[in-house]
PDB file of C-alpha atoms in Angstrom:
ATOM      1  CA  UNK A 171      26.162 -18.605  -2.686  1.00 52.00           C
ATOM      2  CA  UNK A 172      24.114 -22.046  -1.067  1.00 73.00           C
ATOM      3  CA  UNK A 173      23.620 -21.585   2.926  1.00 86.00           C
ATOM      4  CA  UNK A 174      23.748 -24.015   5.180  1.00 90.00           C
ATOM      5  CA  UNK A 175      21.369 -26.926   4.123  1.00 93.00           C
ATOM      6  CA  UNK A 176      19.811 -29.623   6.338  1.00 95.00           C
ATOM      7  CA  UNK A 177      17.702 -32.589   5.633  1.00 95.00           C
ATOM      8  CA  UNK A 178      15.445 -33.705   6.071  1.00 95.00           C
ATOM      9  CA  UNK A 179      13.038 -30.828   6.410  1.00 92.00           C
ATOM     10  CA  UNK A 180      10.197 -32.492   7.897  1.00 93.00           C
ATOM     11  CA  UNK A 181      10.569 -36.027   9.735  1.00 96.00           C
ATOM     12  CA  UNK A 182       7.964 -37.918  12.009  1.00 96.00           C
ATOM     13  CA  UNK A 183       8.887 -41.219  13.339  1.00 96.00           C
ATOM     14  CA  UNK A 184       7.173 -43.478  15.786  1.00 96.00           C
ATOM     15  CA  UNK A 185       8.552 -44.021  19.307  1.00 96.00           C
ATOM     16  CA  UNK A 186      11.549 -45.734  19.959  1.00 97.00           C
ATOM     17  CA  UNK A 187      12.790 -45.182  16.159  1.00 97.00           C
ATOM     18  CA  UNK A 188      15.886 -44.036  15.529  1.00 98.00           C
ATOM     19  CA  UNK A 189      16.728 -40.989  13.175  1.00 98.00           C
ATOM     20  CA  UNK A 190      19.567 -39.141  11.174  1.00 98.00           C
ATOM     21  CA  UNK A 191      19.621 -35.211  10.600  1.00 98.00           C
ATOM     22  CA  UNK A 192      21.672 -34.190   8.348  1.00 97.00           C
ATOM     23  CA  UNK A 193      23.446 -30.795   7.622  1.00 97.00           C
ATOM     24  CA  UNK A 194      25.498 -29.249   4.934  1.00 95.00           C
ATOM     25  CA  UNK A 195      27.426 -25.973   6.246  1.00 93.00           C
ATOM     26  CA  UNK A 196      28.374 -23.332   3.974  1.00 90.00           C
ATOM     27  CA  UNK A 197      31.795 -24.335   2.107  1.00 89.00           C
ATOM     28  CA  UNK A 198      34.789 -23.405   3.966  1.00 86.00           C
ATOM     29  CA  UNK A 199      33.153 -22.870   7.454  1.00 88.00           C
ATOM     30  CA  UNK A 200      35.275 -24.769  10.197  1.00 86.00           C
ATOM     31  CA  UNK A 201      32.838 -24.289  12.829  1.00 88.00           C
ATOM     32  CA  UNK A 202      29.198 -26.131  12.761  1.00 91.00           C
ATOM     33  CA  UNK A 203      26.564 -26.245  15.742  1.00 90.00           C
ATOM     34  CA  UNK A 204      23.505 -28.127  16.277  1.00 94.00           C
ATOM     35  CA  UNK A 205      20.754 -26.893  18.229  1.00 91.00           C
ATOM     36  CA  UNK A 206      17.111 -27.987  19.553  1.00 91.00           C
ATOM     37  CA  UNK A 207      14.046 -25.639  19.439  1.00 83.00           C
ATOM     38  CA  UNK A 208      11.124 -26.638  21.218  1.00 80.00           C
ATOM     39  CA  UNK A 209       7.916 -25.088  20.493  1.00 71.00           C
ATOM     40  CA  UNK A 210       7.738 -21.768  21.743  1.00 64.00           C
ATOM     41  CA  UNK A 211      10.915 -21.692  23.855  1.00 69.00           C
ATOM     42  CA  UNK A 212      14.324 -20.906  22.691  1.00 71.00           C
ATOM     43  CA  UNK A 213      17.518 -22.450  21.517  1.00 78.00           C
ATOM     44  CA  UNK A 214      19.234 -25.120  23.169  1.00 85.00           C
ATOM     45  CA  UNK A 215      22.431 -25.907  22.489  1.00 85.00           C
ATOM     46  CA  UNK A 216      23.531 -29.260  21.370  1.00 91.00           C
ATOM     47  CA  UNK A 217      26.755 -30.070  19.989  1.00 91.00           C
ATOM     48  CA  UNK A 218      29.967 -27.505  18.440  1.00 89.00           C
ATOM     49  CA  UNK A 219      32.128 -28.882  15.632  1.00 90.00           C
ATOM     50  CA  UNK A 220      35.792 -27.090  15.276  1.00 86.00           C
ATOM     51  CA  UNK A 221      37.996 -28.138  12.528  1.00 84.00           C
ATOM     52  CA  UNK A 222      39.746 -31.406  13.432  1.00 82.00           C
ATOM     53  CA  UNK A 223      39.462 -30.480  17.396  1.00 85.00           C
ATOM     54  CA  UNK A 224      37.175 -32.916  19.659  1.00 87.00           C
ATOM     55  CA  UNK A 225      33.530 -31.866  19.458  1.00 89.00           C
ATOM     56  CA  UNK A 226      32.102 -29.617  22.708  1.00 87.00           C
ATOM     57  CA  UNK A 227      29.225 -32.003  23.764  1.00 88.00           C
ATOM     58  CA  UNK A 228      28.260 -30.373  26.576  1.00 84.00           C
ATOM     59  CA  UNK A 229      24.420 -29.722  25.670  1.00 86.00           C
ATOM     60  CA  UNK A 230      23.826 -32.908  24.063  1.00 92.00           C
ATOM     61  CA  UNK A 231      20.765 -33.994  26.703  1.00 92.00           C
ATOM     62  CA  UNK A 232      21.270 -37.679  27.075  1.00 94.00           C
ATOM     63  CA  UNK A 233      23.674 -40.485  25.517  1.00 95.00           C
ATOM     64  CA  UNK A 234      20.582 -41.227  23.047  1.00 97.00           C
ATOM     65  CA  UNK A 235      21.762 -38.037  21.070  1.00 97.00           C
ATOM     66  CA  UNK A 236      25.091 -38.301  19.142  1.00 97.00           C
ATOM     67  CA  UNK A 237      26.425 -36.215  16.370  1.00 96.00           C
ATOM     68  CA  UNK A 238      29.755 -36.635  13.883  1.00 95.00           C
ATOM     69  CA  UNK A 239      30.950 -34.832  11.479  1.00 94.00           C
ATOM     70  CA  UNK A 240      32.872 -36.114   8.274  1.00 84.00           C
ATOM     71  CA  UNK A 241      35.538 -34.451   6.874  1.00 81.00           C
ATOM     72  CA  UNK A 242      35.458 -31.230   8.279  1.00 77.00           C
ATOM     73  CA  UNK A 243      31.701 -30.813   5.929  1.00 90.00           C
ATOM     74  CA  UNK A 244      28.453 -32.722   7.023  1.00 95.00           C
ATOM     75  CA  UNK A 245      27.303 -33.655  10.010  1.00 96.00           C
ATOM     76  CA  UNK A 246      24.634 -36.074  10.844  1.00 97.00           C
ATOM     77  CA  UNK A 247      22.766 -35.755  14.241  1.00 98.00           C
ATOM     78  CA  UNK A 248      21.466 -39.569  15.112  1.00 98.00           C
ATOM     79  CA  UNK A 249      18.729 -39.564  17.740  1.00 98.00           C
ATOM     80  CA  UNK A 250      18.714 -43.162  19.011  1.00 98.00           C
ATOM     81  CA  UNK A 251      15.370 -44.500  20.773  1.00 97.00           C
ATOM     82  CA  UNK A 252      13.067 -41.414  19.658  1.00 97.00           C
ATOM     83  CA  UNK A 253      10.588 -40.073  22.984  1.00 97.00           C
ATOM     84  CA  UNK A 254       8.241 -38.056  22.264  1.00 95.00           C
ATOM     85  CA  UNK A 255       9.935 -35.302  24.065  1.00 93.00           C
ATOM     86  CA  UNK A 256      12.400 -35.185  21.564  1.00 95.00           C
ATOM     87  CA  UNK A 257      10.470 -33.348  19.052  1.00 94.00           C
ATOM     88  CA  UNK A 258      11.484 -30.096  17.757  1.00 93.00           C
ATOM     89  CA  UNK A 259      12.968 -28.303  15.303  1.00 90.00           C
ATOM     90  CA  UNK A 260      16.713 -29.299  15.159  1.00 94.00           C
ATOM     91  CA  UNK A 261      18.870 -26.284  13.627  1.00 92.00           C
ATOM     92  CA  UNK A 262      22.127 -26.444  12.530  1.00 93.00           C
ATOM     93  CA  UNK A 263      24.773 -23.723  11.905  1.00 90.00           C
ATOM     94  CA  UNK A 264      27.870 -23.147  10.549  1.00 88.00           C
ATOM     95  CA  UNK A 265      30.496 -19.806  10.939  1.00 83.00           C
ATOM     96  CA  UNK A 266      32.632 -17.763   9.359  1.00 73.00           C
ATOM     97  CA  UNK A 267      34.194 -14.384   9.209  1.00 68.00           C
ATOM     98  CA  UNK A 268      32.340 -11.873   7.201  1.00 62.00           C
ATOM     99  CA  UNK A 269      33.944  -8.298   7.254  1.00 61.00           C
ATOM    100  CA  UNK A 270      36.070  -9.119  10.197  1.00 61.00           C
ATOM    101  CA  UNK A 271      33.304 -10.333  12.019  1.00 59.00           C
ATOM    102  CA  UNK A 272      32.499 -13.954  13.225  1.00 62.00           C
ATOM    103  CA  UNK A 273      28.596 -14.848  11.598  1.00 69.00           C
ATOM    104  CA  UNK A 274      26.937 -17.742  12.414  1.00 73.00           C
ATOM    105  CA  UNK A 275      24.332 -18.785   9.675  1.00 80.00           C
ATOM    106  CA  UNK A 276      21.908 -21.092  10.417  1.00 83.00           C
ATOM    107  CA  UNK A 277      20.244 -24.381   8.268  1.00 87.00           C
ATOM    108  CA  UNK A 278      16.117 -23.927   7.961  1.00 85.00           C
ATOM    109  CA  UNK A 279      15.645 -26.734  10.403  1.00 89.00           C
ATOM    110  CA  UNK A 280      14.474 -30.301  10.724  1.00 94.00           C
ATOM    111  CA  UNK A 281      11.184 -30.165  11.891  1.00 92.00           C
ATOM    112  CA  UNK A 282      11.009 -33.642  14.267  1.00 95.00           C
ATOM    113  CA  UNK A 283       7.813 -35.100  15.431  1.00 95.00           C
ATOM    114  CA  UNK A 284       8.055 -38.062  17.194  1.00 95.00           C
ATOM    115  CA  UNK A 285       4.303 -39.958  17.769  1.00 94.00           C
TER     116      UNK A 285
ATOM    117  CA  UNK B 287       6.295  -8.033   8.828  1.00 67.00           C
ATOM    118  CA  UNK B 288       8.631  -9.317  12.097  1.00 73.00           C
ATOM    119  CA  UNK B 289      12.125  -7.885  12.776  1.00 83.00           C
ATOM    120  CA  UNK B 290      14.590  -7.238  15.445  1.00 89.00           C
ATOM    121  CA  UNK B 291      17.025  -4.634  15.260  1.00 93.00           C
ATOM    122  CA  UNK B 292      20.210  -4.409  17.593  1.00 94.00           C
ATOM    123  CA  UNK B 293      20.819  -0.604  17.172  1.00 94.00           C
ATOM    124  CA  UNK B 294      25.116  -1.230  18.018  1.00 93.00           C
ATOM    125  CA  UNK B 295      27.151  -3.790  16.620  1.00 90.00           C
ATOM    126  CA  UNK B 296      29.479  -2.965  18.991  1.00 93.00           C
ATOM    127  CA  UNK B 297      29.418  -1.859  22.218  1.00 97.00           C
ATOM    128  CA  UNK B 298      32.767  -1.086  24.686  1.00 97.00           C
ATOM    129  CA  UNK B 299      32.654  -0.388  28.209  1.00 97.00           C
ATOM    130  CA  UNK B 300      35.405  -0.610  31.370  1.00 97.00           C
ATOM    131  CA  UNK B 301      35.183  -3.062  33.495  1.00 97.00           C
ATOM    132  CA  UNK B 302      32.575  -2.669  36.765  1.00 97.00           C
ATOM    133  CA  UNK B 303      30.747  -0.058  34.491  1.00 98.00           C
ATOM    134  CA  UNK B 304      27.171  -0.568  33.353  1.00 98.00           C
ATOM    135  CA  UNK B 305      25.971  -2.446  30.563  1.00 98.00           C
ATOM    136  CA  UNK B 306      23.507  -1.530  28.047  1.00 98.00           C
ATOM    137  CA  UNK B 307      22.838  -3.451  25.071  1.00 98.00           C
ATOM    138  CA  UNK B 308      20.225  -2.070  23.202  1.00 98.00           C
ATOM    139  CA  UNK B 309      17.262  -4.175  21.292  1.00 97.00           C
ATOM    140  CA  UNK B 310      14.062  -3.130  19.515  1.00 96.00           C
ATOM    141  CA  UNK B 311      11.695  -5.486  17.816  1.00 91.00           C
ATOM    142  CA  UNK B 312       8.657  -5.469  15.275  1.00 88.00           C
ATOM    143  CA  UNK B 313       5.817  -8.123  15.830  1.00 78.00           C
ATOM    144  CA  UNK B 314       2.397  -8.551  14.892  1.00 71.00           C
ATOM    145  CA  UNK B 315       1.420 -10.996  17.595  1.00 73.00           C
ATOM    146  CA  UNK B 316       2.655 -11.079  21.230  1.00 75.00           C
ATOM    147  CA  UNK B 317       6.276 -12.319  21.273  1.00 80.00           C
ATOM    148  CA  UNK B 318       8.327 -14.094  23.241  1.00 83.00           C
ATOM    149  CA  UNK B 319      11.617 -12.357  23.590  1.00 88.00           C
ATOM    150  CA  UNK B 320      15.647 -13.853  24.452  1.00 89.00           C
ATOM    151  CA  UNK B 321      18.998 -12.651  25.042  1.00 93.00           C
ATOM    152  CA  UNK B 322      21.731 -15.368  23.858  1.00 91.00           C
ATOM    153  CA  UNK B 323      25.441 -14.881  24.485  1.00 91.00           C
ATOM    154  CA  UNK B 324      28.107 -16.533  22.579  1.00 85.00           C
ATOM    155  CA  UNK B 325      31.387 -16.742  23.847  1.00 84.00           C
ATOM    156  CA  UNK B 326      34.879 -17.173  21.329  1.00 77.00           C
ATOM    157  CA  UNK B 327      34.281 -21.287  20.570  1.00 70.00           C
ATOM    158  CA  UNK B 328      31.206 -21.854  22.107  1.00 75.00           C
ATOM    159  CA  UNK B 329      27.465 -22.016  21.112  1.00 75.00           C
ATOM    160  CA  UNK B 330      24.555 -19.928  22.460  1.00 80.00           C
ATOM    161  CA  UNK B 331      23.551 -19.547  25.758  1.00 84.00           C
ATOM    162  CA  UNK B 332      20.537 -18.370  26.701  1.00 82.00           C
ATOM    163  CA  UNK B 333      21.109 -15.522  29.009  1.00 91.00           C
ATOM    164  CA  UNK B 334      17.499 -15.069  29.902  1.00 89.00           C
ATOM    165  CA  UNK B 335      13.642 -15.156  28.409  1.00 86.00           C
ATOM    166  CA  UNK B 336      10.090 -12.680  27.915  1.00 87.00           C
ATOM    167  CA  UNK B 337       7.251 -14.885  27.885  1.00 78.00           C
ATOM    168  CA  UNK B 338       4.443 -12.750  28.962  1.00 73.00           C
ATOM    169  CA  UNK B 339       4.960 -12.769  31.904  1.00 73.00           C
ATOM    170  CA  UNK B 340       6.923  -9.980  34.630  1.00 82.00           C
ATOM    171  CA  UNK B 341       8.250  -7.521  32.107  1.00 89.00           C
ATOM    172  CA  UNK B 342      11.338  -7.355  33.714  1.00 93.00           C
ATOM    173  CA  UNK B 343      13.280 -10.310  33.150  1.00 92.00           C
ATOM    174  CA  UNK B 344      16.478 -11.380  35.442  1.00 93.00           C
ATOM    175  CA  UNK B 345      18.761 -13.525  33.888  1.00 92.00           C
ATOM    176  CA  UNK B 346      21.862 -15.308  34.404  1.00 90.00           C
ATOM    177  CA  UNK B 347      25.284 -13.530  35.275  1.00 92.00           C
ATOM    178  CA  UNK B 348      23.348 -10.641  36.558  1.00 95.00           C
ATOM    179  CA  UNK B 349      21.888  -9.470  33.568  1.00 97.00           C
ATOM    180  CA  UNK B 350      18.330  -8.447  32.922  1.00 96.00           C
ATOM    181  CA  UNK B 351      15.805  -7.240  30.328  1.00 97.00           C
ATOM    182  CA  UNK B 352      13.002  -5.204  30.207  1.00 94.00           C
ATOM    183  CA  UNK B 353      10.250  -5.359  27.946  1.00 92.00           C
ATOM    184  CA  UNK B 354       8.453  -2.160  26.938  1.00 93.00           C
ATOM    185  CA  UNK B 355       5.914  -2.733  24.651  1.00 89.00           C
ATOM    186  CA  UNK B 356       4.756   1.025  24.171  1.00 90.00           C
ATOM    187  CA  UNK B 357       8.401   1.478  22.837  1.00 92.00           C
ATOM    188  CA  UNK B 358       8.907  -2.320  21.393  1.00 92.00           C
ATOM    189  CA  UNK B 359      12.016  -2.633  23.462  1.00 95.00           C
ATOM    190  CA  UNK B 360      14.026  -5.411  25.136  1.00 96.00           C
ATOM    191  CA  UNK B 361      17.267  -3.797  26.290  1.00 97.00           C
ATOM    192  CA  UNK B 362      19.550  -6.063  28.386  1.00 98.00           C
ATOM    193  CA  UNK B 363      21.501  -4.640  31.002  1.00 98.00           C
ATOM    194  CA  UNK B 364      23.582  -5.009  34.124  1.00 98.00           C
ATOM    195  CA  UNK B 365      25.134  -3.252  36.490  1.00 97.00           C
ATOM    196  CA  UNK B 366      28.530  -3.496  36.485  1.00 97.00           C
ATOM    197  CA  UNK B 367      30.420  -5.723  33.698  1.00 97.00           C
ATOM    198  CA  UNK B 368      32.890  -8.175  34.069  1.00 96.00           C
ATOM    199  CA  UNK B 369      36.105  -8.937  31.621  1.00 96.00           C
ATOM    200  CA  UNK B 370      34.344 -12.337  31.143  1.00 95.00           C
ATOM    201  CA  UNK B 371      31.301 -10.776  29.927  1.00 96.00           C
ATOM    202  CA  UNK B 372      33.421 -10.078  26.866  1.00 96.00           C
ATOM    203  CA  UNK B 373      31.326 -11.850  23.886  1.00 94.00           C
ATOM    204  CA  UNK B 374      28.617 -11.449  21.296  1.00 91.00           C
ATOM    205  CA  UNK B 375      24.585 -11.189  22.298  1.00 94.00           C
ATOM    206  CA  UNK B 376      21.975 -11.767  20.326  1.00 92.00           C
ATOM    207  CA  UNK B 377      18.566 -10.609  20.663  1.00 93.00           C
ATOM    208  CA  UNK B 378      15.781 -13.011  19.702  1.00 88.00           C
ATOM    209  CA  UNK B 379      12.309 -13.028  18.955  1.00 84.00           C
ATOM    210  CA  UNK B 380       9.737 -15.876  18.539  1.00 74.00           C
ATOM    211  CA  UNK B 381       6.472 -15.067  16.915  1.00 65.00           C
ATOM    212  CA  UNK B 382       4.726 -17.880  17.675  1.00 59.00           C
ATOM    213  CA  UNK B 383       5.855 -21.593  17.140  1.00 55.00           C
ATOM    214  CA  UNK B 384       8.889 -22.394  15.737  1.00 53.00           C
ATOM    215  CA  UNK B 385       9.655 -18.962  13.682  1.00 63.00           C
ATOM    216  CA  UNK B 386      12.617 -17.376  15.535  1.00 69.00           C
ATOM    217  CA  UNK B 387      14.276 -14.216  14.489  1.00 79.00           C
ATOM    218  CA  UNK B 388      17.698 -13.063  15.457  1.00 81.00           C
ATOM    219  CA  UNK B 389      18.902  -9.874  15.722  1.00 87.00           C
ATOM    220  CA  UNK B 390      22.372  -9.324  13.820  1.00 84.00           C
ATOM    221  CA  UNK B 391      24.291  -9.222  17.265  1.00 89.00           C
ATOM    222  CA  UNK B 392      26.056  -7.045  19.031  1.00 93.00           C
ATOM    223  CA  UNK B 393      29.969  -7.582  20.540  1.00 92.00           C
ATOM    224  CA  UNK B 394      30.260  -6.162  23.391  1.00 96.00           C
ATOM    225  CA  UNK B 395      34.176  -5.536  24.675  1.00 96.00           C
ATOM    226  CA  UNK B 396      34.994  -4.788  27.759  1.00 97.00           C
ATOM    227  CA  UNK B 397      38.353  -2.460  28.962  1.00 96.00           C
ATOM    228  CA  UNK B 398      40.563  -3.398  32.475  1.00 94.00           C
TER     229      UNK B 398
END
């Protein structure tokens, strides 16, 4: 069956831009995470979706960076005001249970590069 | 090819007892190596990081890793665990750039 999905895959957008990240979880996954990959270092935690419950946005690094999701499905991630230290690779991920066991699958990224 | 392999999806241990979590990796280049945690409802953590640097790695919580390249190994450890540390780790590799790999996790329970 389709993964998770996110567009677009590559995006570079001039200083002080603002951009939209989108991501498409696998059907019938309640939870859905965003995360930021800068180069060489490792994850960092953005934003957690749950079902209907309000969204953990602990990680998200200033009030620049916002995130919804519709319906339960997509979420966009809108980066308002772009710095150039905001580019990365922007991964999303949704969960399920697969034999018993809570799996988080993750989106290919949105590579961001902001000039 | 690049790979990570957690040899124990799950792992149980009683509570002030050691931790091992076992992690081996494949790599053609010189990696940089994580431990994440994921708590019930939360996202990763990072628990702690290899960059080339001292091969043993302390991390948060009062775990630590040690990288052995002669046996491609980044076990995580610690001393004595904790009913919090109850959760899921996952054992990461970056090859270079933005190409991470994750290991398939392991859940580690621990007993009162």
């Amino acid at each position: 069956g389709a993964g998770v999905s996110q567009s677009p895959s590559n995006k570079v957008t001039e200083k002080g831009k603002d951009v939209e990240l989108r991501c498409d979880p696998i059907s019938g996954h309640t939870a859905l995470y965003w995360y930021r990959q800068s180069l060489g270092q490792g994850l960092e935690f953005l934003i957690y979706f749950q079902g209907n419950s309000a969204p953990d946005k602990s990680g998200l690094p200033s009030d620049r960076f916002s995130a919804e999701r519709t319906g339960g499905s997509v979420s966009t991630l809108t980066i308002q005001r772009t710095q150039q230290e905001d580019s990365a690779v922007y991964l999303c991920a949704s969960s399920g249970v697969s034999r018993g066991k809570e799996t988080q699958y993750f989106g290919p990224g949105t590579r961001l590069l902001v000039l | 090819a690049q790979s990570v392999t957690q040899l124990d999806s799950h792992v149980s241990v009683s509570e002030g007892t050691p931790v091992l979590l076992r992690c081996n990796y494949s790599s053609s280049y010189s990696p940089s190596l994580f431990w994440y945690v994921q708590h019930p409802n939360k996202g990763l953590q990072l628990l702690l990081k290899y960059t080339s640097a001292a091969t043993l790695v302390k991390g948060i919580n009062g775990f630590e890793a040690e990288f052995k390249k002669s046996e491609t190994s980044f076990h995580l450890t610690k001393p004595s665990a904790h009913m919090s540390d109850a959760a899921e780790y996952f054992c990461v590799v970056n090859t270079g750039g933005f190409k991470t790999i994750f290991g398939a996790g392991t859940r580690l329970f621990v007993k009162a």
